[in-house]
Amino acid sequence: MRPATSTRISSKNWALPSQKPKTVPDLLSILRKSADYLGGKGIDSPRVEAELLVAHALDLDRIALYLQFDKPLTDESLGPIREVLKRRVRGEPVQYITGKAGFYEIELAVGSGVLIPRPETERLVDRALALYEGGPVLDLCTGSGAVILSLWHARQEDGPFVAVDLSPEALVWAEKNRASLEADVELLEGDLFAPVAGRTFTLITTNPPYVTADEYSRLPTHIREWEPALALESGPDGMNLLTRIAAEGKAYLEPDGWLLSEIGSGQGSIAKSAFEAQGWRDVSVEQDYTGRDRVLLAKHGA
Ligand SMILES: C[S@@+](CC[C@H](N)C(=O)[O-])C[C@H]1O[C@@H](n2cnc3c(N)ncnc32)[C@H](O)[C@@H]1O
């Protein structure tokens, strides 16, 4: 007969009840940890980005986070948070992870294949709205549709509104944004003015690629690795597209119509000369909110 097994309680068994209950972290502590983690990995605005990413992972509005700081977070919700933080420290832009970017007065869906709209481009929209007196509008190099959809949003009763981009990937995002705003905007794929041959407009806006090849090679890797080169680089002096727009644009503009183009901060004088050489009138360059050359304005000349 086998000896009866001892009834002594093993340390393994009796340690359990006295173990400290596992503490469940609250939202505020996770936000702090996430911000510390991002900051430690060199992310510039770690607290803001932590809020955006955690809100996205929890499917909450960023504002809703503030109302739920003491909400306990289960392991189930920590998984998606870890995942978005990992993507961010690998260099993926926060807007691609959350899938959205605020621009002017609208929110745009963005992701792989389209440029994330930049705040400095809002200056182009401001100036265009100030000069626009109605009539057909064309936005060249529309990307996510940031400029044309902002113009449409502000002046829906005017138009028609038309936008062109060479990149089918970018146009997928533009169409997504057009559909979610239910915007009456025509989106066309093609090279600059080719898709609008024979048509004229009272306002042409554009934010073409204008980064020089050398500047492009020195852009931060997170831009070069994630955002499309087609949206940024434009030859040795960054003027490939601007030169073509200066040469071809007047045929598509009604008399007294305006063309407004975003330009690079070092391109004011070279861009102005390119437009003047093509007979545009009232050519001027305006600065952005940081005092850098940013918008070229030109009127249909003789
Ligand atoms: C600087 S991004 C501007 C995107 C958007 N308008 C914005 O402000 O966020 C330039 C855009 O020009 C497009 N593009 C480049 N070459 C083009 C061409 N030859 N004709 C039309 N679009 C072009 C790119 O695909 C990209 O979407």
mmCIF file of C-alpha atoms and ligand atoms in Angstrom:
data_model
loop_
_atom_site.group_PDB
_atom_site.id
_atom_site.type_symbol
_atom_site.label_atom_id
_atom_site.label_comp_id
_atom_site.label_asym_id
_atom_site.label_seq_id
_atom_site.Cartn_x
_atom_site.Cartn_y
_atom_site.Cartn_z
ATOM 1 C CA MET A 1 0.000 0.000 0.000
ATOM 2 C CA ARG A 2 1.266 3.358 -0.851
ATOM 3 C CA PRO A 3 1.680 5.684 2.078
ATOM 4 C CA ALA A 4 -1.013 8.322 2.297
ATOM 5 C CA THR A 5 0.134 11.573 0.771
ATOM 6 C CA SER A 6 0.918 14.269 3.221
ATOM 7 C CA THR A 7 -1.843 16.744 3.890
ATOM 8 C CA ARG A 8 0.748 19.438 4.534
ATOM 9 C CA ILE A 9 -0.135 22.512 2.477
ATOM 10 C CA SER A 10 2.670 23.246 0.109
ATOM 11 C CA SER A 11 4.071 26.768 0.092
ATOM 12 C CA LYS A 12 2.879 26.958 -3.520
ATOM 13 C CA ASN A 13 -0.713 26.451 -2.436
ATOM 14 C CA TRP A 14 -0.900 28.708 0.513
ATOM 15 C CA ALA A 15 1.094 31.551 -1.004
ATOM 16 C CA LEU A 16 -1.716 32.347 -3.422
ATOM 17 C CA PRO A 17 -4.380 33.750 -1.084
ATOM 18 C CA SER A 18 -1.906 36.062 0.567
ATOM 19 C CA GLN A 19 -0.518 37.401 -2.745
ATOM 20 C CA LYS A 20 -1.179 41.093 -3.285
ATOM 21 C CA PRO A 21 -4.140 41.456 -5.663
ATOM 22 C CA LYS A 22 -2.886 42.448 -9.103
ATOM 23 C CA THR A 23 -3.395 46.210 -9.504
ATOM 24 C CA VAL A 24 -5.226 47.241 -12.641
ATOM 25 C CA PRO A 25 -3.643 50.345 -14.165
ATOM 26 C CA ASP A 26 -5.877 53.320 -14.815
ATOM 27 C CA LEU A 27 -5.994 55.347 -18.005
ATOM 28 C CA LEU A 28 -4.009 58.264 -16.588
ATOM 29 C CA SER A 29 -1.107 56.049 -15.521
ATOM 30 C CA ILE A 30 -1.065 54.370 -18.946
ATOM 31 C CA LEU A 31 -1.051 57.774 -20.652
ATOM 32 C CA ARG A 32 1.909 58.855 -18.517
ATOM 33 C CA LYS A 33 3.800 55.631 -19.216
ATOM 34 C CA SER A 34 3.082 55.888 -22.930
ATOM 35 C CA ALA A 35 4.286 59.509 -23.049
ATOM 36 C CA ASP A 36 7.465 58.566 -21.143
ATOM 37 C CA TYR A 37 8.044 55.689 -23.544
ATOM 38 C CA LEU A 38 7.585 57.864 -26.647
ATOM 39 C CA GLY A 39 9.700 60.677 -25.148
ATOM 40 C CA GLY A 40 12.448 58.169 -24.356
ATOM 41 C CA LYS A 41 12.429 57.103 -28.009
ATOM 42 C CA GLY A 42 12.931 60.680 -29.200
ATOM 43 C CA ILE A 43 9.356 61.515 -30.251
ATOM 44 C CA ASP A 44 8.951 65.316 -30.240
ATOM 45 C CA SER A 45 5.525 65.828 -28.621
ATOM 46 C CA PRO A 46 5.205 62.649 -26.567
ATOM 47 C CA ARG A 47 2.235 63.663 -24.414
ATOM 48 C CA VAL A 48 0.081 64.838 -27.338
ATOM 49 C CA GLU A 49 1.001 61.790 -29.400
ATOM 50 C CA ALA A 50 0.382 59.448 -26.457
ATOM 51 C CA GLU A 51 -3.093 60.929 -26.104
ATOM 52 C CA LEU A 52 -3.827 60.588 -29.825
ATOM 53 C CA LEU A 53 -2.550 57.017 -29.983
ATOM 54 C CA VAL A 54 -4.150 55.784 -26.766
ATOM 55 C CA ALA A 55 -7.461 57.400 -27.749
ATOM 56 C CA HIS A 56 -7.221 55.678 -31.135
ATOM 57 C CA ALA A 57 -6.368 52.297 -29.587
ATOM 58 C CA LEU A 58 -9.327 52.579 -27.203
ATOM 59 C CA ASP A 59 -11.610 53.911 -29.938
ATOM 60 C CA LEU A 60 -12.270 57.077 -27.961
ATOM 61 C CA ASP A 61 -12.210 60.781 -28.818
ATOM 62 C CA ARG A 62 -9.131 62.486 -27.462
ATOM 63 C CA ILE A 63 -11.406 64.721 -25.370
ATOM 64 C CA ALA A 64 -13.163 61.663 -23.931
ATOM 65 C CA LEU A 65 -9.832 60.580 -22.450
ATOM 66 C CA TYR A 66 -9.888 63.552 -20.089
ATOM 67 C CA LEU A 67 -13.204 62.439 -18.665
ATOM 68 C CA GLN A 68 -12.018 58.905 -17.963
ATOM 69 C CA PHE A 69 -8.596 59.258 -16.356
ATOM 70 C CA ASP A 70 -9.480 56.827 -13.568
ATOM 71 C CA LYS A 71 -10.937 54.190 -15.905
ATOM 72 C CA PRO A 72 -9.241 50.831 -15.190
ATOM 73 C CA LEU A 73 -7.591 49.302 -18.244
ATOM 74 C CA THR A 74 -7.747 45.557 -18.663
ATOM 75 C CA ASP A 75 -5.099 43.466 -20.424
ATOM 76 C CA GLU A 76 -7.477 43.342 -23.357
ATOM 77 C CA SER A 77 -7.244 47.097 -23.923
ATOM 78 C CA LEU A 78 -3.502 47.252 -23.199
ATOM 79 C CA GLY A 79 -2.710 45.051 -26.224
ATOM 80 C CA PRO A 80 -3.881 47.550 -28.867
ATOM 81 C CA ILE A 81 -2.134 50.371 -26.989
ATOM 82 C CA ARG A 82 1.173 48.503 -27.049
ATOM 83 C CA GLU A 83 0.667 47.829 -30.753
ATOM 84 C CA VAL A 84 0.153 51.506 -31.749
ATOM 85 C CA LEU A 85 3.098 52.620 -29.609
ATOM 86 C CA LYS A 86 5.313 50.057 -31.336
ATOM 87 C CA ARG A 87 4.234 51.292 -34.765
ATOM 88 C CA ARG A 88 4.980 54.876 -33.743
ATOM 89 C CA VAL A 89 8.500 54.172 -32.466
ATOM 90 C CA ARG A 90 9.223 52.295 -35.691
ATOM 91 C CA GLY A 91 8.728 55.691 -37.379
ATOM 92 C CA GLU A 92 5.206 55.476 -38.772
ATOM 93 C CA PRO A 93 3.569 58.937 -38.653
ATOM 94 C CA VAL A 94 0.906 59.295 -35.989
ATOM 95 C CA GLN A 95 -1.610 60.401 -38.656
ATOM 96 C CA TYR A 96 -1.109 57.166 -40.615
ATOM 97 C CA ILE A 97 -1.678 55.144 -37.435
ATOM 98 C CA THR A 98 -4.820 57.004 -36.403
ATOM 99 C CA GLY A 99 -5.847 57.315 -40.071
ATOM 100 C CA LYS A 100 -6.738 60.987 -39.774
ATOM 101 C CA ALA A 101 -5.312 64.491 -39.975
ATOM 102 C CA GLY A 102 -6.966 67.775 -39.112
ATOM 103 C CA PHE A 103 -6.628 70.457 -41.782
ATOM 104 C CA TYR A 104 -8.203 73.906 -41.850
ATOM 105 C CA GLU A 105 -11.794 73.254 -40.766
ATOM 106 C CA ILE A 106 -12.085 69.618 -41.807
ATOM 107 C CA GLU A 107 -10.731 66.221 -40.833
ATOM 108 C CA LEU A 108 -9.164 64.105 -43.560
ATOM 109 C CA ALA A 109 -8.569 60.384 -43.799
ATOM 110 C CA VAL A 110 -4.904 59.728 -44.607
ATOM 111 C CA GLY A 111 -2.650 56.713 -44.868
ATOM 112 C CA SER A 112 0.009 55.059 -46.928
ATOM 113 C CA GLY A 113 0.304 56.583 -50.423
ATOM 114 C CA VAL A 114 -0.765 60.136 -49.642
ATOM 115 C CA LEU A 115 1.005 63.172 -48.195
ATOM 116 C CA ILE A 116 -0.134 64.190 -44.711
ATOM 117 C CA PRO A 117 -1.446 67.752 -45.144
ATOM 118 C CA ARG A 118 0.805 70.273 -43.400
ATOM 119 C CA PRO A 119 -0.367 73.261 -41.344
ATOM 120 C CA GLU A 120 1.557 75.727 -43.555
ATOM 121 C CA THR A 121 -0.727 74.800 -46.477
ATOM 122 C CA GLU A 122 -3.616 76.393 -44.562
ATOM 123 C CA ARG A 123 -2.096 79.736 -45.621
ATOM 124 C CA LEU A 124 -2.793 78.815 -49.259
ATOM 125 C CA VAL A 125 -6.435 78.108 -48.385
ATOM 126 C CA ASP A 126 -6.751 81.400 -46.462
ATOM 127 C CA ARG A 127 -5.422 83.436 -49.375
ATOM 128 C CA ALA A 128 -7.502 81.551 -51.935
ATOM 129 C CA LEU A 129 -10.704 82.122 -49.966
ATOM 130 C CA ALA A 130 -9.894 85.819 -49.609
ATOM 131 C CA LEU A 131 -9.481 86.213 -53.392
ATOM 132 C CA TYR A 132 -12.171 83.851 -54.651
ATOM 133 C CA GLU A 133 -15.209 85.576 -56.103
ATOM 134 C CA GLY A 134 -17.019 82.511 -57.407
ATOM 135 C CA GLY A 135 -16.686 80.445 -60.579
ATOM 136 C CA PRO A 136 -14.933 77.194 -61.445
ATOM 137 C CA VAL A 137 -12.025 76.180 -59.192
ATOM 138 C CA LEU A 138 -9.181 73.801 -60.062
ATOM 139 C CA ASP A 139 -6.808 72.291 -57.496
ATOM 140 C CA LEU A 140 -3.755 70.650 -59.041
ATOM 141 C CA CYS A 141 -1.745 68.039 -57.120
ATOM 142 C CA THR A 142 -4.629 67.530 -54.732
ATOM 143 C CA GLY A 143 -3.301 64.572 -52.696
ATOM 144 C CA SER A 144 -5.799 63.887 -49.883
ATOM 145 C CA GLY A 145 -7.992 66.684 -51.271
ATOM 146 C CA ALA A 146 -7.013 68.952 -48.374
ATOM 147 C CA VAL A 147 -7.138 72.211 -50.345
ATOM 148 C CA ILE A 148 -10.094 71.606 -52.689
ATOM 149 C CA LEU A 149 -12.259 70.087 -49.945
ATOM 150 C CA SER A 150 -11.499 73.026 -47.642
ATOM 151 C CA LEU A 151 -12.454 75.452 -50.426
ATOM 152 C CA TRP A 152 -15.618 73.492 -51.151
ATOM 153 C CA HIS A 153 -16.439 73.322 -47.419
ATOM 154 C CA ALA A 154 -16.204 77.100 -47.106
ATOM 155 C CA ARG A 155 -17.936 77.986 -50.398
ATOM 156 C CA GLN A 156 -20.277 75.124 -51.256
ATOM 157 C CA GLU A 157 -22.707 77.395 -53.047
ATOM 158 C CA ASP A 158 -20.003 78.347 -55.590
ATOM 159 C CA GLY A 159 -17.865 76.198 -57.844
ATOM 160 C CA PRO A 160 -17.823 73.836 -59.655
ATOM 161 C CA PHE A 161 -14.807 72.349 -57.848
ATOM 162 C CA VAL A 162 -12.350 70.128 -59.709
ATOM 163 C CA ALA A 163 -9.127 68.461 -58.529
ATOM 164 C CA VAL A 164 -6.345 66.543 -60.267
ATOM 165 C CA ASP A 165 -3.570 64.233 -59.098
ATOM 166 C CA LEU A 166 -1.175 61.952 -60.937
ATOM 167 C CA SER A 167 -1.183 59.331 -58.203
ATOM 168 C CA PRO A 168 -4.018 56.771 -58.145
ATOM 169 C CA GLU A 169 -3.046 55.893 -54.530
ATOM 170 C CA ALA A 170 -3.472 59.507 -53.429
ATOM 171 C CA LEU A 171 -6.799 59.738 -55.254
ATOM 172 C CA VAL A 172 -8.155 56.788 -53.274
ATOM 173 C CA TRP A 173 -7.769 58.961 -50.143
ATOM 174 C CA ALA A 174 -9.157 62.046 -51.877
ATOM 175 C CA GLU A 175 -12.234 60.054 -52.908
ATOM 176 C CA LYS A 176 -12.661 58.695 -49.379
ATOM 177 C CA ASN A 177 -12.577 62.263 -48.052
ATOM 178 C CA ARG A 178 -14.862 63.568 -50.766
ATOM 179 C CA ALA A 179 -17.382 60.832 -49.996
ATOM 180 C CA SER A 180 -17.335 61.324 -46.222
ATOM 181 C CA LEU A 181 -17.914 65.074 -46.613
ATOM 182 C CA GLU A 182 -20.436 64.405 -49.394
ATOM 183 C CA ALA A 183 -18.551 67.100 -51.285
ATOM 184 C CA ASP A 184 -19.538 68.089 -54.779
ATOM 185 C CA VAL A 185 -15.967 67.871 -56.102
ATOM 186 C CA GLU A 186 -14.814 66.240 -59.324
ATOM 187 C CA LEU A 187 -11.616 64.204 -58.881
ATOM 188 C CA LEU A 188 -9.509 63.426 -61.949
ATOM 189 C CA GLU A 189 -6.382 61.346 -62.429
ATOM 190 C CA GLY A 190 -3.628 62.614 -64.701
ATOM 191 C CA ASP A 191 -0.588 64.766 -65.297
ATOM 192 C CA LEU A 192 -1.140 68.410 -64.269
ATOM 193 C CA PHE A 193 -3.607 70.074 -66.683
ATOM 194 C CA ALA A 194 -4.067 67.092 -69.030
ATOM 195 C CA PRO A 195 -7.374 65.902 -67.468
ATOM 196 C CA VAL A 196 -8.924 69.402 -67.773
ATOM 197 C CA ALA A 197 -7.880 70.122 -71.375
ATOM 198 C CA GLY A 198 -10.153 72.753 -72.910
ATOM 199 C CA ARG A 199 -11.632 73.940 -69.590
ATOM 200 C CA THR A 200 -11.016 77.264 -67.821
ATOM 201 C CA PHE A 201 -11.201 78.325 -64.178
ATOM 202 C CA THR A 202 -11.436 81.543 -62.193
ATOM 203 C CA LEU A 203 -9.173 80.149 -59.470
ATOM 204 C CA ILE A 204 -6.361 77.614 -59.678
ATOM 205 C CA THR A 205 -4.720 76.412 -56.476
ATOM 206 C CA THR A 206 -1.830 74.011 -56.181
ATOM 207 C CA ASN A 207 0.587 72.606 -53.668
ATOM 208 C CA PRO A 208 2.931 70.819 -56.052
ATOM 209 C CA PRO A 209 6.032 68.856 -55.092
ATOM 210 C CA TYR A 210 8.792 71.473 -54.701
ATOM 211 C CA VAL A 211 11.578 69.920 -52.613
ATOM 212 C CA THR A 212 14.979 69.913 -54.331
ATOM 213 C CA ALA A 213 16.653 66.550 -54.928
ATOM 214 C CA ASP A 214 19.352 67.498 -52.427
ATOM 215 C CA GLU A 215 16.870 68.613 -49.745
ATOM 216 C CA TYR A 216 14.929 65.426 -50.312
ATOM 217 C CA SER A 217 17.984 63.290 -49.599
ATOM 218 C CA ARG A 218 18.356 65.153 -46.292
ATOM 219 C CA LEU A 219 14.727 64.935 -45.146
ATOM 220 C CA PRO A 220 14.179 63.001 -41.917
ATOM 221 C CA THR A 221 13.961 59.273 -42.612
ATOM 222 C CA HIS A 222 10.464 59.053 -41.149
ATOM 223 C CA ILE A 223 9.272 61.313 -44.021
ATOM 224 C CA ARG A 224 11.263 59.572 -46.761
ATOM 225 C CA GLU A 225 10.356 56.104 -45.581
ATOM 226 C CA TRP A 226 6.655 56.704 -45.116
ATOM 227 C CA GLU A 227 5.386 59.534 -47.344
ATOM 228 C CA PRO A 228 5.405 59.301 -51.162
ATOM 229 C CA ALA A 229 8.433 60.789 -52.926
ATOM 230 C CA LEU A 230 6.143 61.794 -55.813
ATOM 231 C CA ALA A 231 4.456 64.266 -53.440
ATOM 232 C CA LEU A 232 7.686 65.948 -52.403
ATOM 233 C CA GLU A 233 10.643 65.854 -54.769
ATOM 234 C CA SER A 234 10.745 67.982 -57.919
ATOM 235 C CA GLY A 235 14.155 67.974 -59.586
ATOM 236 C CA PRO A 236 17.500 69.672 -58.891
ATOM 237 C CA ASP A 237 16.000 73.074 -57.953
ATOM 238 C CA GLY A 238 12.575 71.825 -56.863
ATOM 239 C CA MET A 239 11.083 73.750 -59.787
ATOM 240 C CA ASN A 240 10.135 70.949 -62.222
ATOM 241 C CA LEU A 241 6.398 71.204 -61.578
ATOM 242 C CA LEU A 242 6.293 74.939 -60.819
ATOM 243 C CA THR A 243 8.055 75.712 -64.115
ATOM 244 C CA ARG A 244 5.487 73.644 -66.012
ATOM 245 C CA ILE A 245 2.590 75.257 -64.147
ATOM 246 C CA ALA A 246 3.996 78.713 -65.003
ATOM 247 C CA ALA A 247 4.307 77.729 -68.677
ATOM 248 C CA GLU A 248 0.980 75.925 -69.093
ATOM 249 C CA GLY A 249 -1.331 77.509 -66.514
ATOM 250 C CA LYS A 250 -2.589 80.616 -68.295
ATOM 251 C CA ALA A 251 -4.452 78.587 -70.907
ATOM 252 C CA TYR A 252 -6.654 77.229 -68.094
ATOM 253 C CA LEU A 253 -7.330 80.515 -66.315
ATOM 254 C CA GLU A 254 -10.050 83.005 -67.148
ATOM 255 C CA PRO A 255 -8.974 86.646 -67.620
ATOM 256 C CA ASP A 256 -8.371 88.208 -64.193
ATOM 257 C CA GLY A 257 -8.428 84.767 -62.595
ATOM 258 C CA TRP A 258 -5.904 83.963 -59.864
ATOM 259 C CA LEU A 259 -3.379 81.175 -59.586
ATOM 260 C CA LEU A 260 -2.040 80.479 -56.105
ATOM 261 C CA SER A 261 0.736 78.007 -55.487
ATOM 262 C CA GLU A 262 2.466 76.871 -52.356
ATOM 263 C CA ILE A 263 6.236 77.163 -52.743
ATOM 264 C CA GLY A 264 9.297 76.204 -50.696
ATOM 265 C CA SER A 265 10.687 78.636 -48.141
ATOM 266 C CA GLY A 266 13.770 79.316 -50.281
ATOM 267 C CA GLN A 267 11.931 79.554 -53.599
ATOM 268 C CA GLY A 268 10.325 83.021 -53.491
ATOM 269 C CA SER A 269 12.526 84.738 -56.033
ATOM 270 C CA ILE A 270 13.129 81.814 -58.414
ATOM 271 C CA ALA A 271 9.385 81.035 -58.518
ATOM 272 C CA LYS A 272 8.440 84.700 -59.022
ATOM 273 C CA SER A 273 10.918 84.969 -61.922
ATOM 274 C CA ALA A 274 9.563 81.788 -63.515
ATOM 275 C CA PHE A 275 6.007 83.182 -63.529
ATOM 276 C CA GLU A 276 7.040 86.689 -64.674
ATOM 277 C CA ALA A 277 9.057 85.168 -67.518
ATOM 278 C CA GLN A 278 5.840 83.524 -68.740
ATOM 279 C CA GLY A 279 3.933 86.850 -68.784
ATOM 280 C CA TRP A 280 1.873 86.445 -65.607
ATOM 281 C CA ARG A 281 0.967 89.743 -63.937
ATOM 282 C CA ASP A 282 0.747 90.932 -60.327
ATOM 283 C CA VAL A 283 3.127 88.154 -59.297
ATOM 284 C CA SER A 284 3.885 88.277 -55.597
ATOM 285 C CA VAL A 285 5.086 86.016 -52.815
ATOM 286 C CA GLU A 286 3.562 85.915 -49.356
ATOM 287 C CA GLN A 287 4.947 84.448 -46.164
ATOM 288 C CA ASP A 288 3.494 81.840 -43.830
ATOM 289 C CA TYR A 289 2.887 82.309 -40.098
ATOM 290 C CA THR A 290 6.560 81.617 -39.406
ATOM 291 C CA GLY A 291 7.685 84.384 -41.791
ATOM 292 C CA ARG A 292 8.905 82.055 -44.572
ATOM 293 C CA ASP A 293 8.057 82.405 -48.278
ATOM 294 C CA ARG A 294 5.062 80.126 -48.767
ATOM 295 C CA VAL A 295 2.471 81.257 -51.314
ATOM 296 C CA LEU A 296 2.999 82.590 -54.835
ATOM 297 C CA LEU A 297 0.093 84.578 -56.298
ATOM 298 C CA ALA A 298 -0.216 85.406 -59.986
ATOM 299 C CA LYS A 299 -2.883 86.762 -62.293
ATOM 300 C CA HIS A 300 -3.583 85.894 -65.877
ATOM 301 C CA GLY A 301 -1.471 88.318 -67.924
ATOM 302 C CA ALA A 302 -1.617 89.547 -71.500
HETATM 303 C C1 LIG B 1 2.901 68.275 -51.923
HETATM 304 S S1 LIG B 1 1.668 67.071 -52.325
HETATM 305 C C2 LIG B 1 0.219 68.043 -52.007
HETATM 306 C C3 LIG B 1 -0.954 67.266 -51.556
HETATM 307 C C4 LIG B 1 -2.116 68.118 -51.048
HETATM 308 N N1 LIG B 1 -2.534 69.109 -52.026
HETATM 309 C C5 LIG B 1 -1.730 68.796 -49.762
HETATM 310 O O1 LIG B 1 -1.534 70.017 -49.762
HETATM 311 O O2 LIG B 1 -1.632 68.122 -48.711
HETATM 312 C C6 LIG B 1 1.829 67.027 -54.070
HETATM 313 C C7 LIG B 1 0.870 66.107 -54.827
HETATM 314 O O3 LIG B 1 1.179 66.262 -56.218
HETATM 315 C C8 LIG B 1 0.963 65.035 -56.880
HETATM 316 N N2 LIG B 1 1.696 65.090 -58.160
HETATM 317 C C9 LIG B 1 3.018 64.913 -58.382
HETATM 318 N N3 LIG B 1 3.305 65.083 -59.686
HETATM 319 C C10 LIG B 1 2.130 65.381 -60.308
HETATM 320 C C11 LIG B 1 1.783 65.658 -61.653
HETATM 321 N N4 LIG B 1 2.691 65.674 -62.636
HETATM 322 N N5 LIG B 1 0.493 65.929 -61.945
HETATM 323 C C12 LIG B 1 -0.454 65.907 -60.966
HETATM 324 N N6 LIG B 1 -0.175 65.637 -59.665
HETATM 325 C C13 LIG B 1 1.113 65.384 -59.339
HETATM 326 C C14 LIG B 1 1.435 64.010 -55.882
HETATM 327 O O4 LIG B 1 0.880 62.744 -56.143
HETATM 328 C C15 LIG B 1 0.960 64.627 -54.540
HETATM 329 O O5 LIG B 1 -0.305 64.120 -54.194
#
